[in-house]
PDB file of C-alpha atoms in Angstrom:
ATOM      1  CA  MET A 548     -62.326  61.944 -10.859  1.00 58.00           C
ATOM      2  CA  THR A 549     -65.228  63.583 -12.772  1.00 66.00           C
ATOM      3  CA  GLU A 550     -65.458  63.240 -16.445  1.00 63.00           C
ATOM      4  CA  LYS A 551     -65.233  66.971 -16.888  1.00 61.00           C
ATOM      5  CA  SER A 552     -62.203  67.037 -14.885  1.00 72.00           C
ATOM      6  CA  SER A 553     -60.456  63.946 -16.966  1.00 77.00           C
ATOM      7  CA  MET A 554     -61.450  65.700 -19.957  1.00 66.00           C
ATOM      8  CA  ARG A 555     -59.729  68.958 -19.085  1.00 68.00           C
ATOM      9  CA  LEU A 556     -56.669  66.786 -18.117  1.00 76.00           C
ATOM     10  CA  ARG A 557     -56.740  65.244 -21.566  1.00 70.00           C
ATOM     11  CA  ALA A 558     -57.031  68.777 -23.230  1.00 68.00           C
ATOM     12  CA  ASP A 559     -54.182  69.895 -21.108  1.00 71.00           C
ATOM     13  CA  GLU A 560     -51.812  67.050 -22.417  1.00 78.00           C
ATOM     14  CA  ILE A 561     -52.761  67.480 -25.963  1.00 70.00           C
ATOM     15  CA  LYS A 562     -52.582  71.632 -25.993  1.00 75.00           C
ATOM     16  CA  PRO A 563     -48.627  71.218 -26.809  1.00 76.00           C
ATOM     17  CA  TYR A 564     -49.110  69.159 -29.997  1.00 76.00           C
ATOM     18  CA  GLN A 565     -51.822  71.459 -31.470  1.00 89.00           C
ATOM     19  CA  CYS A 566     -50.716  73.024 -34.855  1.00 94.00           C
ATOM     20  CA  LYS A 567     -51.525  76.622 -34.193  1.00 91.00           C
ATOM     21  CA  ASN A 568     -52.538  78.890 -37.286  1.00 96.00           C
ATOM     22  CA  LEU A 569     -53.448  75.713 -39.455  1.00 98.00           C
ATOM     23  CA  ILE A 570     -57.008  75.975 -40.757  1.00 98.00           C
ATOM     24  CA  ALA A 571     -59.062  73.163 -42.590  1.00 98.00           C
ATOM     25  CA  VAL A 572     -61.405  74.756 -45.621  1.00 98.00           C
ATOM     26  CA  LEU A 573     -64.108  72.552 -46.878  1.00 98.00           C
ATOM     27  CA  GLU A 574     -65.604  74.253 -49.704  1.00 98.00           C
ATOM     28  CA  CYS A 575     -69.184  73.099 -50.421  1.00 97.00           C
ATOM     29  CA  PRO A 576     -69.076  69.673 -49.125  1.00 96.00           C
ATOM     30  CA  SER A 577     -72.698  67.959 -49.803  1.00 93.00           C
ATOM     31  CA  ASP A 578     -72.479  65.295 -47.394  1.00 93.00           C
ATOM     32  CA  ILE A 579     -72.739  65.493 -43.566  1.00 91.00           C
ATOM     33  CA  LYS A 580     -71.263  61.998 -43.199  1.00 93.00           C
ATOM     34  CA  ASN A 581     -68.029  63.618 -44.644  1.00 95.00           C
ATOM     35  CA  ILE A 582     -68.405  66.764 -43.060  1.00 95.00           C
ATOM     36  CA  GLY A 583     -68.417  64.752 -39.824  1.00 95.00           C
ATOM     37  CA  THR A 584     -65.636  62.345 -40.842  1.00 96.00           C
ATOM     38  CA  VAL A 585     -63.297  65.765 -41.669  1.00 97.00           C
ATOM     39  CA  ILE A 586     -63.839  67.274 -38.067  1.00 96.00           C
ATOM     40  CA  ARG A 587     -62.726  64.010 -36.480  1.00 95.00           C
ATOM     41  CA  ASN A 588     -59.593  64.079 -38.701  1.00 97.00           C
ATOM     42  CA  VAL A 589     -59.073  67.516 -37.598  1.00 97.00           C
ATOM     43  CA  SER A 590     -59.511  66.780 -34.134  1.00 94.00           C
ATOM     44  CA  ALA A 591     -57.434  64.066 -34.142  1.00 95.00           C
ATOM     45  CA  LEU A 592     -54.652  65.254 -36.113  1.00 96.00           C
ATOM     46  CA  GLY A 593     -54.199  68.635 -33.877  1.00 95.00           C
ATOM     47  CA  VAL A 594     -55.407  70.923 -36.704  1.00 97.00           C
ATOM     48  CA  GLU A 595     -56.682  74.544 -35.159  1.00 96.00           C
ATOM     49  CA  LYS A 596     -59.832  75.196 -36.737  1.00 97.00           C
ATOM     50  CA  THR A 597     -62.509  74.258 -39.718  1.00 97.00           C
ATOM     51  CA  TYR A 598     -63.965  76.470 -41.980  1.00 98.00           C
ATOM     52  CA  ILE A 599     -67.001  75.118 -43.878  1.00 97.00           C
ATOM     53  CA  ILE A 600     -68.297  76.937 -47.093  1.00 98.00           C
ATOM     54  CA  ASP A 601     -72.006  76.150 -46.876  1.00 97.00           C
ATOM     55  CA  PRO A 602     -74.086  78.555 -49.339  1.00 96.00           C
ATOM     56  CA  LYS A 603     -77.152  76.723 -48.808  1.00 94.00           C
ATOM     57  CA  SER A 604     -76.892  77.070 -45.392  1.00 92.00           C
ATOM     58  CA  ALA A 605     -77.319  73.504 -44.396  1.00 90.00           C
ATOM     59  CA  MET A 606     -75.338  74.030 -41.064  1.00 90.00           C
ATOM     60  CA  PRO A 607     -76.052  76.509 -38.543  1.00 88.00           C
ATOM     61  CA  ASP A 608     -74.186  79.429 -37.950  1.00 87.00           C
ATOM     62  CA  ASP A 609     -73.299  79.207 -34.502  1.00 84.00           C
ATOM     63  CA  TRP A 610     -70.795  76.701 -33.338  1.00 76.00           C
ATOM     64  CA  GLN A 611     -72.614  76.141 -30.183  1.00 80.00           C
ATOM     65  CA  ALA A 612     -75.680  74.971 -32.071  1.00 87.00           C
ATOM     66  CA  MET A 613     -73.393  73.027 -34.518  1.00 87.00           C
ATOM     67  CA  ARG A 614     -71.985  70.930 -31.512  1.00 84.00           C
ATOM     68  CA  GLU A 615     -75.760  70.185 -30.440  1.00 85.00           C
ATOM     69  CA  ARG A 616     -76.458  68.931 -34.045  1.00 87.00           C
ATOM     70  CA  LYS A 617     -76.721  65.516 -33.481  1.00 87.00           C
ATOM     71  CA  SER A 618     -75.888  64.269 -37.093  1.00 87.00           C
ATOM     72  CA  LEU A 619     -72.330  65.940 -36.438  1.00 87.00           C
ATOM     73  CA  LEU A 620     -72.108  64.630 -33.141  1.00 84.00           C
ATOM     74  CA  LYS A 621     -72.493  61.011 -34.603  1.00 88.00           C
ATOM     75  CA  THR A 622     -70.383  61.358 -37.607  1.00 87.00           C
ATOM     76  CA  SER A 623     -67.680  63.237 -35.856  1.00 87.00           C
ATOM     77  CA  VAL A 624     -67.684  60.645 -33.051  1.00 80.00           C
ATOM     78  CA  SER A 625     -68.369  63.857 -30.801  1.00 85.00           C
ATOM     79  CA  ALA A 626     -65.246  65.686 -31.902  1.00 88.00           C
ATOM     80  CA  ILE A 627     -67.463  68.389 -33.053  1.00 88.00           C
ATOM     81  CA  LYS A 628     -67.558  69.187 -29.147  1.00 86.00           C
ATOM     82  CA  TRP A 629     -63.704  69.822 -29.323  1.00 84.00           C
ATOM     83  CA  SER A 630     -63.051  71.178 -32.524  1.00 89.00           C
ATOM     84  CA  PHE A 631     -63.815  75.038 -33.618  1.00 92.00           C
ATOM     85  CA  VAL A 632     -65.617  75.299 -36.892  1.00 95.00           C
ATOM     86  CA  LYS A 633     -66.674  78.474 -38.568  1.00 96.00           C
ATOM     87  CA  ARG A 634     -69.272  78.484 -41.276  1.00 96.00           C
ATOM     88  CA  PHE A 635     -69.253  81.127 -44.280  1.00 97.00           C
ATOM     89  CA  ASP A 636     -71.928  81.852 -47.124  1.00 97.00           C
ATOM     90  CA  SER A 637     -69.659  81.801 -50.076  1.00 98.00           C
ATOM     91  CA  THR A 638     -65.978  81.372 -51.009  1.00 98.00           C
ATOM     92  CA  GLU A 639     -65.221  85.016 -51.469  1.00 98.00           C
ATOM     93  CA  ALA A 640     -66.532  85.579 -48.051  1.00 98.00           C
ATOM     94  CA  CYS A 641     -64.197  82.757 -46.751  1.00 98.00           C
ATOM     95  CA  LEU A 642     -61.294  84.116 -48.762  1.00 98.00           C
ATOM     96  CA  ALA A 643     -61.687  87.699 -47.324  1.00 98.00           C
ATOM     97  CA  HIS A 644     -61.801  86.530 -43.773  1.00 98.00           C
ATOM     98  CA  LEU A 645     -58.489  84.405 -44.491  1.00 98.00           C
ATOM     99  CA  GLU A 646     -56.551  87.128 -46.285  1.00 98.00           C
ATOM    100  CA  LYS A 647     -57.782  89.977 -43.277  1.00 98.00           C
ATOM    101  CA  ASN A 648     -56.040  87.495 -41.153  1.00 98.00           C
ATOM    102  CA  ARG A 649     -52.838  87.058 -43.089  1.00 98.00           C
ATOM    103  CA  PHE A 650     -53.399  83.374 -43.784  1.00 98.00           C
ATOM    104  CA  THR A 651     -51.709  81.706 -46.820  1.00 98.00           C
ATOM    105  CA  SER A 652     -54.054  79.472 -48.859  1.00 98.00           C
ATOM    106  CA  ILE A 653     -53.291  75.849 -50.468  1.00 97.00           C
ATOM    107  CA  VAL A 654     -55.637  73.885 -52.297  1.00 97.00           C
ATOM    108  CA  THR A 655     -55.614  70.300 -52.760  1.00 96.00           C
ATOM    109  CA  SER A 656     -56.902  68.199 -55.858  1.00 92.00           C
ATOM    110  CA  PRO A 657     -55.929  65.014 -58.034  1.00 86.00           C
ATOM    111  CA  HIS A 658     -55.362  67.043 -61.035  1.00 83.00           C
ATOM    112  CA  ILE A 659     -52.841  69.650 -61.997  1.00 80.00           C
ATOM    113  CA  LYS A 660     -54.504  73.190 -60.921  1.00 79.00           C
ATOM    114  CA  GLY A 661     -52.959  76.528 -61.173  1.00 72.00           C
ATOM    115  CA  LYS A 662     -49.160  77.846 -61.971  1.00 76.00           C
ATOM    116  CA  ASN A 663     -47.422  75.698 -58.690  1.00 92.00           C
ATOM    117  CA  ASN A 664     -48.111  71.705 -58.052  1.00 95.00           C
ATOM    118  CA  ILE A 665     -46.577  69.900 -55.432  1.00 95.00           C
ATOM    119  CA  ILE A 666     -46.865  66.163 -54.793  1.00 96.00           C
ATOM    120  CA  LEU A 667     -47.728  65.693 -50.873  1.00 97.00           C
ATOM    121  CA  HIS A 668     -44.727  64.445 -49.308  1.00 96.00           C
ATOM    122  CA  GLU A 669     -42.406  66.848 -51.466  1.00 96.00           C
ATOM    123  CA  GLY A 670     -44.135  70.167 -50.143  1.00 96.00           C
ATOM    124  CA  ASP A 671     -42.554  72.020 -47.209  1.00 97.00           C
ATOM    125  CA  TYR A 672     -45.611  73.090 -44.902  1.00 97.00           C
ATOM    126  CA  THR A 673     -43.808  75.399 -42.535  1.00 96.00           C
ATOM    127  CA  GLN A 674     -43.073  78.139 -44.792  1.00 94.00           C
ATOM    128  CA  HIS A 675     -45.966  80.100 -43.391  1.00 96.00           C
ATOM    129  CA  ILE A 676     -46.874  81.000 -40.064  1.00 94.00           C
ATOM    130  CA  ARG A 677     -50.540  80.736 -41.149  1.00 97.00           C
ATOM    131  CA  LEU A 678     -51.873  78.294 -43.205  1.00 98.00           C
ATOM    132  CA  ALA A 679     -55.178  77.443 -44.686  1.00 98.00           C
ATOM    133  CA  VAL A 680     -55.319  74.011 -46.417  1.00 98.00           C
ATOM    134  CA  TRP A 681     -58.834  74.042 -48.802  1.00 98.00           C
ATOM    135  CA  PHE A 682     -60.323  70.584 -49.881  1.00 98.00           C
ATOM    136  CA  GLY A 683     -63.247  70.784 -52.473  1.00 96.00           C
ATOM    137  CA  ASN A 684     -66.333  69.489 -52.972  1.00 95.00           C
ATOM    138  CA  GLU A 685     -67.037  65.623 -53.495  1.00 92.00           C
ATOM    139  CA  SER A 686     -68.271  66.055 -57.003  1.00 91.00           C
ATOM    140  CA  ARG A 687     -66.821  69.194 -58.609  1.00 93.00           C
ATOM    141  CA  GLY A 688     -63.601  69.674 -56.869  1.00 93.00           C
ATOM    142  CA  ILE A 689     -62.157  72.520 -55.662  1.00 95.00           C
ATOM    143  CA  SER A 690     -63.109  75.927 -57.763  1.00 96.00           C
ATOM    144  CA  ASP A 691     -60.990  78.167 -59.762  1.00 95.00           C
ATOM    145  CA  MET A 692     -61.629  80.968 -57.526  1.00 96.00           C
ATOM    146  CA  ALA A 693     -59.892  79.150 -54.602  1.00 97.00           C
ATOM    147  CA  VAL A 694     -57.305  77.975 -56.761  1.00 95.00           C
ATOM    148  CA  GLU A 695     -56.569  81.582 -58.138  1.00 95.00           C
ATOM    149  CA  HIS A 696     -56.135  82.848 -54.583  1.00 96.00           C
ATOM    150  CA  SER A 697     -53.934  79.746 -53.301  1.00 96.00           C
ATOM    151  CA  GLU A 698     -50.056  79.658 -53.204  1.00 96.00           C
ATOM    152  CA  PHE A 699     -49.997  76.242 -54.866  1.00 95.00           C
ATOM    153  CA  CYS A 700     -51.880  72.852 -55.320  1.00 96.00           C
ATOM    154  CA  VAL A 701     -51.373  69.797 -53.807  1.00 96.00           C
ATOM    155  CA  SER A 702     -51.951  66.145 -54.943  1.00 95.00           C
ATOM    156  CA  ILE A 703     -51.536  62.779 -53.168  1.00 95.00           C
ATOM    157  CA  PRO A 704     -50.229  60.332 -55.807  1.00 92.00           C
ATOM    158  CA  MET A 705     -52.354  57.904 -57.222  1.00 89.00           C
ATOM    159  CA  PHE A 706     -51.114  54.565 -58.830  1.00 89.00           C
ATOM    160  CA  GLY A 707     -54.515  52.732 -59.163  1.00 87.00           C
ATOM    161  CA  MET A 708     -57.172  53.155 -61.909  1.00 85.00           C
ATOM    162  CA  ILE A 709     -59.349  55.398 -59.437  1.00 83.00           C
ATOM    163  CA  GLU A 710     -57.598  58.624 -59.714  1.00 78.00           C
ATOM    164  CA  SER A 711     -59.326  60.022 -56.559  1.00 81.00           C
ATOM    165  CA  LEU A 712     -59.950  59.283 -53.060  1.00 91.00           C
ATOM    166  CA  ASN A 713     -63.310  60.296 -50.766  1.00 93.00           C
ATOM    167  CA  LEU A 714     -63.132  63.414 -48.722  1.00 95.00           C
ATOM    168  CA  GLY A 715     -62.410  61.774 -45.481  1.00 95.00           C
ATOM    169  CA  THR A 716     -59.748  59.788 -46.606  1.00 96.00           C
ATOM    170  CA  THR A 717     -58.111  62.783 -48.862  1.00 96.00           C
ATOM    171  CA  THR A 718     -58.256  65.218 -45.457  1.00 97.00           C
ATOM    172  CA  GLY A 719     -56.829  62.766 -43.332  1.00 97.00           C
ATOM    173  CA  ILE A 720     -53.633  61.928 -45.630  1.00 97.00           C
ATOM    174  CA  VAL A 721     -53.217  65.491 -46.459  1.00 98.00           C
ATOM    175  CA  LEU A 722     -53.579  66.782 -42.913  1.00 98.00           C
ATOM    176  CA  TYR A 723     -51.520  64.134 -41.662  1.00 98.00           C
ATOM    177  CA  GLU A 724     -47.930  65.115 -43.620  1.00 98.00           C
ATOM    178  CA  ILE A 725     -48.733  68.892 -42.833  1.00 98.00           C
ATOM    179  CA  THR A 726     -49.310  68.306 -38.859  1.00 97.00           C
ATOM    180  CA  LYS A 727     -46.476  66.269 -38.968  1.00 96.00           C
ATOM    181  CA  GLN A 728     -44.158  68.880 -40.372  1.00 96.00           C
ATOM    182  CA  ARG A 729     -45.611  71.537 -38.522  1.00 96.00           C
ATOM    183  CA  ARG A 730     -45.598  69.844 -35.270  1.00 94.00           C
ATOM    184  CA  GLU A 731     -41.752  69.149 -35.724  1.00 91.00           C
ATOM    185  CA  PHE A 732     -41.166  72.546 -36.987  1.00 90.00           C
ATOM    186  CA  GLN A 733     -42.831  74.153 -33.576  1.00 83.00           C
ATOM    187  CA  ASN A 734     -41.087  71.799 -31.383  1.00 80.00           C
ATOM    188  CA  GLN A 735     -37.370  73.219 -33.043  1.00 79.00           C
ATOM    189  CA  TYR A 736     -38.839  76.886 -32.232  1.00 67.00           C
ATOM    190  CA  LYS A 737     -39.817  75.844 -28.344  1.00 64.00           C
ATOM    191  CA  ARG A 738     -36.741  74.616 -27.858  1.00 56.00           C
ATOM    192  CA  GLY A 739     -34.837  77.910 -28.986  1.00 53.00           C
ATOM    193  CA  ASN A 740     -37.706  79.691 -26.630  1.00 53.00           C
ATOM    194  CA  ARG A 741     -39.127  81.260 -30.011  1.00 54.00           C
ATOM    195  CA  LYS A 742     -43.318  81.142 -30.795  1.00 52.00           C
ATOM    196  CA  TYR A 743     -44.489  79.903 -34.008  1.00 49.00           C
TER     197      TYR A 743
END
């Protein structure tokens, strides 16, 4: 069996487990290693897409060019080849795109932001068919604009002296909970012959 056909078989095997209409949004990430780690998390957990807000144009616009960038190939452990990534120049442009396509946004932060704040494991992430989960910059966190346009803010409970996790760890924890819930929900719909 050729490598291409074995990869095609693997793609067919995992397709039913992908979380449709789920996007991870990285707002102005500053470290290429973190971007690669997030793309790896997105691929491993079955998130459909990654959107990256990149006002400094540090990344190429074209997904094919991203797939060929060695720094992303290495840090994502080649997940960039199998994960759809779209780049935006600004938070405004990304929000407009998501709203046009009827996505509901939620933000993540270790601190209370906005009107509705939910602890990760207490939230229901199946209420919205189209969901975009926002993660902020490594040092500045999530922007006020993203918070204003979000349905609610999700936090991971912290019990140590340090009150934050790095971007790769945060996305892994948050997206694991969200994909677990959405996958279970999608399976219920499949049993009822309904589309989610």
